[in-house]
mmCIF file of N, CA and C in Angstrom:
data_model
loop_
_atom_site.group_PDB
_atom_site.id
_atom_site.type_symbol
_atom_site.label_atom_id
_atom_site.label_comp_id
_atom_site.label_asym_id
_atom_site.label_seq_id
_atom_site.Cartn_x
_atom_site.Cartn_y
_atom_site.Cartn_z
ATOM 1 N N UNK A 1005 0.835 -1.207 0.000
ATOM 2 C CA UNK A 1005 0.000 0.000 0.000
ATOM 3 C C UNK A 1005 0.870 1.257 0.000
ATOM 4 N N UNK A 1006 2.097 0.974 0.848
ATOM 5 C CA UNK A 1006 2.858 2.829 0.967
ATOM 6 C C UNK A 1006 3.399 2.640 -0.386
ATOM 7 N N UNK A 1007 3.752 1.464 -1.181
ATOM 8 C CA UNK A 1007 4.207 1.875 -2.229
ATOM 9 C C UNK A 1007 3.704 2.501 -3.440
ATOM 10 N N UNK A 1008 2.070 1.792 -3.489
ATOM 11 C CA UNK A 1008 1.253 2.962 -4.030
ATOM 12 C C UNK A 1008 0.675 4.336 -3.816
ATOM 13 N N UNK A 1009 0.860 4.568 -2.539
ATOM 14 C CA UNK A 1009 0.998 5.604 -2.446
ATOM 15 C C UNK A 1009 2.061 6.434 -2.726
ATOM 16 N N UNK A 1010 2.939 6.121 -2.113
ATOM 17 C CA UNK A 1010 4.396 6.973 -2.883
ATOM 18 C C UNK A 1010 4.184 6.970 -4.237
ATOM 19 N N UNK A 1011 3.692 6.236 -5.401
ATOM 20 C CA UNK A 1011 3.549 6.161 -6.505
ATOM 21 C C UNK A 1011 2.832 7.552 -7.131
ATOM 22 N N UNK A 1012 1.716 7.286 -6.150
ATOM 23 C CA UNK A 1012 0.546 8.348 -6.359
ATOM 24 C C UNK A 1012 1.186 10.130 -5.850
ATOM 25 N N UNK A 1013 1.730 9.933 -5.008
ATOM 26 C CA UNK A 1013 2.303 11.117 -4.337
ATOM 27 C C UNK A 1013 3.060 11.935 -5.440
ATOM 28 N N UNK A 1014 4.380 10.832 -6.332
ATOM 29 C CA UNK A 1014 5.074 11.210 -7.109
ATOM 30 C C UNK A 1014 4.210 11.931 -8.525
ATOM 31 N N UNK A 1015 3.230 10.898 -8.661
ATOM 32 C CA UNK A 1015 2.378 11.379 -10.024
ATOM 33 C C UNK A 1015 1.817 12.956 -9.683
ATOM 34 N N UNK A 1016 1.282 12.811 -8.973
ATOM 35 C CA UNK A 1016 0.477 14.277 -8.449
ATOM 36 C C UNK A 1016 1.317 15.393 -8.781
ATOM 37 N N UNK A 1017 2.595 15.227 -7.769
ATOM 38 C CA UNK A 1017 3.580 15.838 -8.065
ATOM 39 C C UNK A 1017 3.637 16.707 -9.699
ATOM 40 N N UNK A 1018 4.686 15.767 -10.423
ATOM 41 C CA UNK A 1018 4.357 15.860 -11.778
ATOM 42 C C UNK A 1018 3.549 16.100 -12.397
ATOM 43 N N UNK A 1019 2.357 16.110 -12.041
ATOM 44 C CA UNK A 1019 1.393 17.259 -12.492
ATOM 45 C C UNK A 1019 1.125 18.077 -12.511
ATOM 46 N N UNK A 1020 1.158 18.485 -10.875
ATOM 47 C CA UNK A 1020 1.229 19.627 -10.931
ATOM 48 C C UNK A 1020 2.349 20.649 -10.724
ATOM 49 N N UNK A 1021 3.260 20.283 -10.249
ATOM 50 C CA UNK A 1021 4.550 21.147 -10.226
ATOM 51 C C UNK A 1021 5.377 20.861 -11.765
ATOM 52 N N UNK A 1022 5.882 19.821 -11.978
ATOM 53 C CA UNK A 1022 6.372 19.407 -13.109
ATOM 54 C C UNK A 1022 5.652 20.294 -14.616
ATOM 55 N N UNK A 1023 4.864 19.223 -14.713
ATOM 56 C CA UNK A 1023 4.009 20.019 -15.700
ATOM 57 C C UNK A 1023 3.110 20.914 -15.880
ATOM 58 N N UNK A 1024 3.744 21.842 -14.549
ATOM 59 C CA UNK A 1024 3.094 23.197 -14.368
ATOM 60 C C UNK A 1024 1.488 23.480 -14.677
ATOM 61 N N UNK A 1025 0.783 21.850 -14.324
ATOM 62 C CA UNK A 1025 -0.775 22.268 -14.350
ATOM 63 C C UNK A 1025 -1.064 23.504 -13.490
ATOM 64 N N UNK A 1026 -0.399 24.024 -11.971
ATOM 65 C CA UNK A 1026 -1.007 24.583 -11.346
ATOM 66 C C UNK A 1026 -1.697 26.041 -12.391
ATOM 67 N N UNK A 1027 -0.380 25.989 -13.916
ATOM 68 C CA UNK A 1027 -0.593 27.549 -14.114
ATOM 69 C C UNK A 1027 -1.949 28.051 -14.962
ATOM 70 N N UNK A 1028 -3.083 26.157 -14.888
ATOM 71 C CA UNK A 1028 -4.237 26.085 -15.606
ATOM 72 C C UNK A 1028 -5.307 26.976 -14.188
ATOM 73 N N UNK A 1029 -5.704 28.392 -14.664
ATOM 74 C CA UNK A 1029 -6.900 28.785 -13.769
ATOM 75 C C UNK A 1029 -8.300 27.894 -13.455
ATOM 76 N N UNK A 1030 -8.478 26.818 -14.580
ATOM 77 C CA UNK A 1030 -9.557 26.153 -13.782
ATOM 78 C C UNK A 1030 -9.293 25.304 -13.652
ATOM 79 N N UNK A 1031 -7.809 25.155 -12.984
ATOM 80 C CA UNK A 1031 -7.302 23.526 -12.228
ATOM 81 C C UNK A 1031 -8.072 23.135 -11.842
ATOM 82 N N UNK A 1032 -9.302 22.083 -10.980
ATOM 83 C CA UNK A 1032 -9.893 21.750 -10.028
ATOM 84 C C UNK A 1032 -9.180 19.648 -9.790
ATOM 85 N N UNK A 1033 -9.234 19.923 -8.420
ATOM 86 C CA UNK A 1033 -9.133 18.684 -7.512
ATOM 87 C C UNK A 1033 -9.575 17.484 -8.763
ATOM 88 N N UNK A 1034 -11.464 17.522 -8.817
ATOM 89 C CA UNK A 1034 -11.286 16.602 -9.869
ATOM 90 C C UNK A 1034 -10.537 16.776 -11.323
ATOM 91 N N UNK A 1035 -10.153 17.723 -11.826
ATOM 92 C CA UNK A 1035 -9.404 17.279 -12.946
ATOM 93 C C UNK A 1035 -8.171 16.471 -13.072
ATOM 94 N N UNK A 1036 -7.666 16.699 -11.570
ATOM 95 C CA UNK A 1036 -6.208 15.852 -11.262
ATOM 96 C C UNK A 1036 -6.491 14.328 -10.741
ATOM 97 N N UNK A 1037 -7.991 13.955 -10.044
ATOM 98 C CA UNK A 1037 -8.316 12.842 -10.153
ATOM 99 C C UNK A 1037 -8.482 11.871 -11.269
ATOM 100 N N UNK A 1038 -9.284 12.725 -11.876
ATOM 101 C CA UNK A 1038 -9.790 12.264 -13.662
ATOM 102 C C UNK A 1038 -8.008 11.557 -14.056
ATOM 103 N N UNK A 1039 -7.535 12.534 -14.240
ATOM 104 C CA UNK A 1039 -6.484 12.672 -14.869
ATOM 105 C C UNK A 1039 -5.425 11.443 -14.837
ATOM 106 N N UNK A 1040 -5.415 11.803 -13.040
ATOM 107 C CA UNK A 1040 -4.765 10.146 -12.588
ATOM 108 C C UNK A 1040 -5.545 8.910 -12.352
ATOM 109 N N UNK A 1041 -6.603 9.049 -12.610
ATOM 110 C CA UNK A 1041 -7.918 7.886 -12.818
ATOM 111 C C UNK A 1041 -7.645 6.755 -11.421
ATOM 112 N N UNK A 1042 -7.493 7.956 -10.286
ATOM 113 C CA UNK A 1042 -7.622 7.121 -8.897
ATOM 114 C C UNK A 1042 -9.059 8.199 -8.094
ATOM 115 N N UNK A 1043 -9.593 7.056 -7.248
ATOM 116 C CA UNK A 1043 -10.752 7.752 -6.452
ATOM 117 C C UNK A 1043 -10.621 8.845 -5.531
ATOM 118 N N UNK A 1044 -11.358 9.708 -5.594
ATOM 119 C CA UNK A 1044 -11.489 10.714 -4.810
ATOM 120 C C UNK A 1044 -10.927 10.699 -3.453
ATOM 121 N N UNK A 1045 -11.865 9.499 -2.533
ATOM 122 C CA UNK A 1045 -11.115 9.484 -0.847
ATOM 123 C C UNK A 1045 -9.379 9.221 -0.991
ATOM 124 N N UNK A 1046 -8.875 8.341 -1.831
ATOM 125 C CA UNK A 1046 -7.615 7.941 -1.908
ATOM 126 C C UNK A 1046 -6.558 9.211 -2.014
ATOM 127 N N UNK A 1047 -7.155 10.053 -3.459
ATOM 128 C CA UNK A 1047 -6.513 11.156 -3.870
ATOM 129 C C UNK A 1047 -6.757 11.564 -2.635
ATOM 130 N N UNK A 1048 -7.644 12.409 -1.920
ATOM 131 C CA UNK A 1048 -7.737 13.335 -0.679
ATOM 132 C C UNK A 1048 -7.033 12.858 0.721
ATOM 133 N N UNK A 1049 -6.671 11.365 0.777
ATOM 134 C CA UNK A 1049 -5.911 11.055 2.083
ATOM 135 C C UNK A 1049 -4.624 10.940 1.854
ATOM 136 N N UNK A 1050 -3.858 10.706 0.202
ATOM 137 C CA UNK A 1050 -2.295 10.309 -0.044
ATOM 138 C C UNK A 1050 -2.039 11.830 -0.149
ATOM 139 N N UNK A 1051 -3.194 13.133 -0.432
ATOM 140 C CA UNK A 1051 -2.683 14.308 -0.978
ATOM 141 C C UNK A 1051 -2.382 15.145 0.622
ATOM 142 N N UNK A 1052 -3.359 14.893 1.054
ATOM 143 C CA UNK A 1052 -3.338 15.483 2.310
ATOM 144 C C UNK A 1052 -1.326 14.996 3.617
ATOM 145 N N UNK A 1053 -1.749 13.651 3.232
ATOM 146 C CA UNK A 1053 -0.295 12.920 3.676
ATOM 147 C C UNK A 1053 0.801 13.294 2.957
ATOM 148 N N UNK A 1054 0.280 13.629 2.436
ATOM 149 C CA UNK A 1054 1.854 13.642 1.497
ATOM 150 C C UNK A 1054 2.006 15.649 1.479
ATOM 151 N N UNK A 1055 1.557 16.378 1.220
ATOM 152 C CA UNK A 1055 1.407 17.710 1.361
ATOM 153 C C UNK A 1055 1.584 18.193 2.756
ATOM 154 N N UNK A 1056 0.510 18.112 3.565
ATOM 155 C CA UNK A 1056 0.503 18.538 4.689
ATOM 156 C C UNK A 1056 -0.639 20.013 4.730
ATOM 157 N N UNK A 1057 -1.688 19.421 3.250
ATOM 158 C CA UNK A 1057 -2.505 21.126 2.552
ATOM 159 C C UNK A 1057 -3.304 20.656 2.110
ATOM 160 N N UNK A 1058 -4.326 21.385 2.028
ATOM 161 C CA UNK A 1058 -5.509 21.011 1.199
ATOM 162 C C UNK A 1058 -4.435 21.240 -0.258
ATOM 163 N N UNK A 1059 -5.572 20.871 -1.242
ATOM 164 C CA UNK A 1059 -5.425 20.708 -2.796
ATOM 165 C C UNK A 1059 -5.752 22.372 -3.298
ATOM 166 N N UNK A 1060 -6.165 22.807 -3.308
ATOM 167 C CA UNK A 1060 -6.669 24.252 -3.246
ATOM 168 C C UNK A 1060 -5.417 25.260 -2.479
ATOM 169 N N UNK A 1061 -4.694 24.831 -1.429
ATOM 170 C CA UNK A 1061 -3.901 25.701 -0.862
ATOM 171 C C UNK A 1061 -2.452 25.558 -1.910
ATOM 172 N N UNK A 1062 -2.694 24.266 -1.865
ATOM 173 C CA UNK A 1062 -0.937 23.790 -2.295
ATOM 174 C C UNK A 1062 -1.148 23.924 -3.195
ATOM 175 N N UNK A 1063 -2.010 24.398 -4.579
ATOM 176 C CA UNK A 1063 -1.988 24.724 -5.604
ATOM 177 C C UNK A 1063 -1.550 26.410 -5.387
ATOM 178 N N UNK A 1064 -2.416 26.978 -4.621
ATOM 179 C CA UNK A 1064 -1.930 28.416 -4.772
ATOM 180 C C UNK A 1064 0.063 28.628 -4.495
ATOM 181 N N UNK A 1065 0.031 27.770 -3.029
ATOM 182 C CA UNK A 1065 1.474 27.826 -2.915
ATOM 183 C C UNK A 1065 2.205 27.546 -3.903
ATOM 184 N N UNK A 1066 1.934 26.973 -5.200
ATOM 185 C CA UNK A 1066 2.686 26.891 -6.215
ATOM 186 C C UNK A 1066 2.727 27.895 -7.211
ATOM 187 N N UNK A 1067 1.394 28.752 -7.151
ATOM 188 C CA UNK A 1067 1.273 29.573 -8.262
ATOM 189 C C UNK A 1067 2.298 31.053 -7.523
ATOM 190 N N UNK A 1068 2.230 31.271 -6.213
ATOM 191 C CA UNK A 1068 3.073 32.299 -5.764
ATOM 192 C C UNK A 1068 4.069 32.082 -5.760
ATOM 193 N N UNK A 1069 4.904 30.685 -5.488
ATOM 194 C CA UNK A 1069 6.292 31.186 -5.719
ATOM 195 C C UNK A 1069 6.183 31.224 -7.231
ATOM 196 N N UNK A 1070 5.810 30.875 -8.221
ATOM 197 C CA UNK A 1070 6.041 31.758 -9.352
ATOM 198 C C UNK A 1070 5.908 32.829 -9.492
ATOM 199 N N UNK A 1071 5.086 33.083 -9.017
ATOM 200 C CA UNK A 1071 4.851 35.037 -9.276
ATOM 201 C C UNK A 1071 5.890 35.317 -8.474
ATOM 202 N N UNK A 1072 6.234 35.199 -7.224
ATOM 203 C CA UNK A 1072 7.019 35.951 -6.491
ATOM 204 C C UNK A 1072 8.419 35.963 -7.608
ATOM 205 N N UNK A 1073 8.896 34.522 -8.142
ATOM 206 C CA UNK A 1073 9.947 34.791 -8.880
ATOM 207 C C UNK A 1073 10.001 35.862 -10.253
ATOM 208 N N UNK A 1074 8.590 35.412 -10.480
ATOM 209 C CA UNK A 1074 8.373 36.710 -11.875
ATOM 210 C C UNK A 1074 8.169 38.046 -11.599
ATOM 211 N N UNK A 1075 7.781 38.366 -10.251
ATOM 212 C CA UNK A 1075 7.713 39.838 -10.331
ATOM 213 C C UNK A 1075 8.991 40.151 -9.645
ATOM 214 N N UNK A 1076 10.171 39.056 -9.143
ATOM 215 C CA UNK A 1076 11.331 39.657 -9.082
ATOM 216 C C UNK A 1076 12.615 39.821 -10.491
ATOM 217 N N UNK A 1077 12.081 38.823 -11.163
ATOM 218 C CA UNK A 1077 12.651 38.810 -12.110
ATOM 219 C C UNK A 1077 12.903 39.106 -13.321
ATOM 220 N N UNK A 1078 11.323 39.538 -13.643
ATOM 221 C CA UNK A 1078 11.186 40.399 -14.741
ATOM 222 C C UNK A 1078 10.158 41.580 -14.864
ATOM 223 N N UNK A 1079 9.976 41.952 -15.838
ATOM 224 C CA UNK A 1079 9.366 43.002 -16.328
ATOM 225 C C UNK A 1079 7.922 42.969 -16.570
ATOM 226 N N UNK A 1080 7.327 41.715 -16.484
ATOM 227 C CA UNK A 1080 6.180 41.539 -16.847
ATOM 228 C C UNK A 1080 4.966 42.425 -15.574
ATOM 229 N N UNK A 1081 3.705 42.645 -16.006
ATOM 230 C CA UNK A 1081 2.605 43.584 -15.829
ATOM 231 C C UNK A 1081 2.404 42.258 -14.471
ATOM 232 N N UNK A 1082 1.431 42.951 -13.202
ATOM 233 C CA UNK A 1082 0.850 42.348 -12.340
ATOM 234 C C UNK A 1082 -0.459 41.697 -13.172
ATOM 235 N N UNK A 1083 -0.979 41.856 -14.211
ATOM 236 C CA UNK A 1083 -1.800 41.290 -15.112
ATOM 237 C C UNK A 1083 -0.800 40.369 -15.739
ATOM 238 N N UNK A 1084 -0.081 40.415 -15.823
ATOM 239 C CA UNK A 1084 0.997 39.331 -16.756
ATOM 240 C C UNK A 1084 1.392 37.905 -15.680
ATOM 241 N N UNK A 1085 1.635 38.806 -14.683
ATOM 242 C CA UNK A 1085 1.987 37.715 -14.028
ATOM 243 C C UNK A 1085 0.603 36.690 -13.524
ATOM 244 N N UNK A 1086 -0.334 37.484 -13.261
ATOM 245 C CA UNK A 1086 -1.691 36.780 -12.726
ATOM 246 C C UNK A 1086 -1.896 35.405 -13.347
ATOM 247 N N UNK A 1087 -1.475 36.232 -14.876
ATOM 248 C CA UNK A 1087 -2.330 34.965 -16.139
ATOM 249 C C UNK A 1087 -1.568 34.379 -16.604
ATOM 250 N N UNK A 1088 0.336 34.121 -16.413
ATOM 251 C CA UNK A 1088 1.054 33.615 -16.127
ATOM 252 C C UNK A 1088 1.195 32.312 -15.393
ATOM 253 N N UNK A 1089 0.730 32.615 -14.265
ATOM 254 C CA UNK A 1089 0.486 31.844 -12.944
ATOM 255 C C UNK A 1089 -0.624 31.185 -12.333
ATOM 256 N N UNK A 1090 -1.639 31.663 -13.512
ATOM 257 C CA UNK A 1090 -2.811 30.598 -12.848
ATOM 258 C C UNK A 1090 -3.698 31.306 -12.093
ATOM 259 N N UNK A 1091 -3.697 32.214 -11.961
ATOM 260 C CA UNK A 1091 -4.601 33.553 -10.839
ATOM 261 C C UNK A 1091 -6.298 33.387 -11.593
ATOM 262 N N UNK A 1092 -5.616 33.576 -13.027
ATOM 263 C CA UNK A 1092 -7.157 33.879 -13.712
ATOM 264 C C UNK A 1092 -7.265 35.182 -14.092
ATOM 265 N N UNK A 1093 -7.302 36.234 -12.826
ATOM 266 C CA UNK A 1093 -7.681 37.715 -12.987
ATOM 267 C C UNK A 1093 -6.373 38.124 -12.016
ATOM 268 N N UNK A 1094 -6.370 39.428 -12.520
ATOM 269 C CA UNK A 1094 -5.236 39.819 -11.879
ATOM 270 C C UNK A 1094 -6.180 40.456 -10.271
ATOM 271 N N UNK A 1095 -7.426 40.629 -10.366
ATOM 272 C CA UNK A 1095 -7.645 41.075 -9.099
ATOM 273 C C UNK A 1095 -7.649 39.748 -7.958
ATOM 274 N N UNK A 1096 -7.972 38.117 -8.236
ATOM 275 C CA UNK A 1096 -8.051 37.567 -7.848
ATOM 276 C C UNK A 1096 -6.356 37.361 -7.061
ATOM 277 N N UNK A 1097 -5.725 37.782 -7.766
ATOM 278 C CA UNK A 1097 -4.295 38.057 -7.661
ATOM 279 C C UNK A 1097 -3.722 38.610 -6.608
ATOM 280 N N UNK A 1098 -4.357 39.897 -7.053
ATOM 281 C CA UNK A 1098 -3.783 40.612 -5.818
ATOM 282 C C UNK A 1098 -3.848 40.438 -4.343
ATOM 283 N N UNK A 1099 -5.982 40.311 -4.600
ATOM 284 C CA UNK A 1099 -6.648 39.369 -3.065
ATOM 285 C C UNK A 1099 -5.633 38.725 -2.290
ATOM 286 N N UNK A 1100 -5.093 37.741 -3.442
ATOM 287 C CA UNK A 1100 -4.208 36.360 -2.592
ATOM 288 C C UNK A 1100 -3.445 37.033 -2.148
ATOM 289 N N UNK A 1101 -2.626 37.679 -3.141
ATOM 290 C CA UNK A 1101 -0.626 38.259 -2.486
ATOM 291 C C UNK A 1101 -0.764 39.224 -1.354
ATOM 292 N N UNK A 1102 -1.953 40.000 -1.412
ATOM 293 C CA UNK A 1102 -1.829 40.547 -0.281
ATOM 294 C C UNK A 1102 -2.047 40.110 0.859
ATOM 295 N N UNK A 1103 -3.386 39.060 0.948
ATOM 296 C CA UNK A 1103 -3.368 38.623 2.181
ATOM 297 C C UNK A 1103 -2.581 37.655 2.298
ATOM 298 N N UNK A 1104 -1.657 36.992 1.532
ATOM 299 C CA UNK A 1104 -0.688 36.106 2.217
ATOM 300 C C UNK A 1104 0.363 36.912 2.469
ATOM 301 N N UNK A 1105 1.128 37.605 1.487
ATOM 302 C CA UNK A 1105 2.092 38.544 2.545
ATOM 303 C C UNK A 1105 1.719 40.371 2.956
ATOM 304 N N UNK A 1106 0.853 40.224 2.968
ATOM 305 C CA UNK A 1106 0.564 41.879 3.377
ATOM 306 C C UNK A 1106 0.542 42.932 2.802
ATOM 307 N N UNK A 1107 1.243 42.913 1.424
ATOM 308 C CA UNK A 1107 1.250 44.296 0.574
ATOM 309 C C UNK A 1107 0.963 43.815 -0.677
ATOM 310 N N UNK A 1108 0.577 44.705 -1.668
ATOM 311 C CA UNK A 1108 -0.161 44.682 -2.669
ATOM 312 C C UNK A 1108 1.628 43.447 -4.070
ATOM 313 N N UNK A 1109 1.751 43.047 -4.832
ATOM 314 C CA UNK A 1109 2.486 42.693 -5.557
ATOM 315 C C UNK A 1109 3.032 43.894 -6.479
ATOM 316 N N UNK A 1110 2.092 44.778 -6.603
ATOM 317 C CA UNK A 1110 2.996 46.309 -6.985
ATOM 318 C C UNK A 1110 3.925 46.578 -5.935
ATOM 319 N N UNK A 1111 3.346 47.204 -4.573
ATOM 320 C CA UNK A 1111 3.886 47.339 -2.918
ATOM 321 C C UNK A 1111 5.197 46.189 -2.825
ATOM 322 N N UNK A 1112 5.015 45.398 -3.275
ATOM 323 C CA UNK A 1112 6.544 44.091 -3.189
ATOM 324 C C UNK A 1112 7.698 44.327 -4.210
ATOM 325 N N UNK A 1113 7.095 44.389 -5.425
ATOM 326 C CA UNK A 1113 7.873 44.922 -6.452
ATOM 327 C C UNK A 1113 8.821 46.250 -6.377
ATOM 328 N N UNK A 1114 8.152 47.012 -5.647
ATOM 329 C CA UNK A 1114 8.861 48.691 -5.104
ATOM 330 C C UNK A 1114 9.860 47.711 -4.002
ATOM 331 N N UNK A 1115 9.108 47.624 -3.089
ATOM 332 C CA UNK A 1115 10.334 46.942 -2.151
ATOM 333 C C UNK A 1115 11.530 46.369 -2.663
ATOM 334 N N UNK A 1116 11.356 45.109 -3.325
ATOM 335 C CA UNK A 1116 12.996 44.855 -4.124
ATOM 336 C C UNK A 1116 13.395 46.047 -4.880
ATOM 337 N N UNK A 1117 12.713 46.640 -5.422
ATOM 338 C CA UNK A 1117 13.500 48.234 -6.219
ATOM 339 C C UNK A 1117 14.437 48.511 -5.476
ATOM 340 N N UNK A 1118 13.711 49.252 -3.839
ATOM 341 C CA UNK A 1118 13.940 50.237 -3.223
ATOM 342 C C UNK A 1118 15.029 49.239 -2.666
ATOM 343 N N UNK A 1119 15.056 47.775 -2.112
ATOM 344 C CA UNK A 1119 16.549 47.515 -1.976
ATOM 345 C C UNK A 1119 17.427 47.176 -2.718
ATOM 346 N N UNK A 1120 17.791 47.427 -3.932
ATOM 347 C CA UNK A 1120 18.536 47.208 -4.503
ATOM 348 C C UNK A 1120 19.522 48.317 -4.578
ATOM 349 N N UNK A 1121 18.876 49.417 -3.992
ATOM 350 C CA UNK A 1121 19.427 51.214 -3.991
ATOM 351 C C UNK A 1121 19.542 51.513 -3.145
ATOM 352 N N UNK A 1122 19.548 51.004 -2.107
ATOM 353 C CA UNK A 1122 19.996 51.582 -0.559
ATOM 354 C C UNK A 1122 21.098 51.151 -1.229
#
């Protein structure tokens, strides 16, 4: 049994980090079931074990560290990055970045500016 699970753990994986499903806006839980053509309770107890997140969280946690790397790294629009990353809308976007770290993803973007010039 742990070996199918580890099996399952790895696939998930690769879906969604690997092959960057997270950066599909209407990812949903069942499409990654479908996908891996295992049952719902199974997917929700190896994902949960193996994550330590709902399916919904650990998807976002994937779509921010991309953005966080893209709005340090390049030039692209807070609309660029949204639809980049799987947001959908860039306001849905912002919602998230701010309430997970507190300032707007414009407000973050100034910040690395402003330290790069002290």
């Amino acid at each position: 049994m742990e070996t199918r699970n580890t099996t399952l753990r790895v696939a998930i994986h690769q879906l969604i980090v690997e092959e960057k499903l997270y950066r599909d806006p209407m990812l949903t839980r069942g499409h990654v079931i479908a996908r891996l053509g295992v049952g719902k309770n199974r997917f929700v107890s190896v994902f949960q074990e193996s994550f330590g997140t709902s399916f919904t969280e650990y998807v976002n946690q994937m779509r921010m560290q991309e953005a966080l790397s893209l709005l340090h790294g390049t030039d692209l629009t807070i609309t660029e990055v949204a639809e980049k990353t799987g947001f959908g809308t860039s306001r849905t976007f912002r919602r998230q970045f701010s309430s997970r770290y507190g300032l707007s993803p414009a407000a973050f973007r100034k910040h690395l500016a402003d330290k790069l010039f002290e």
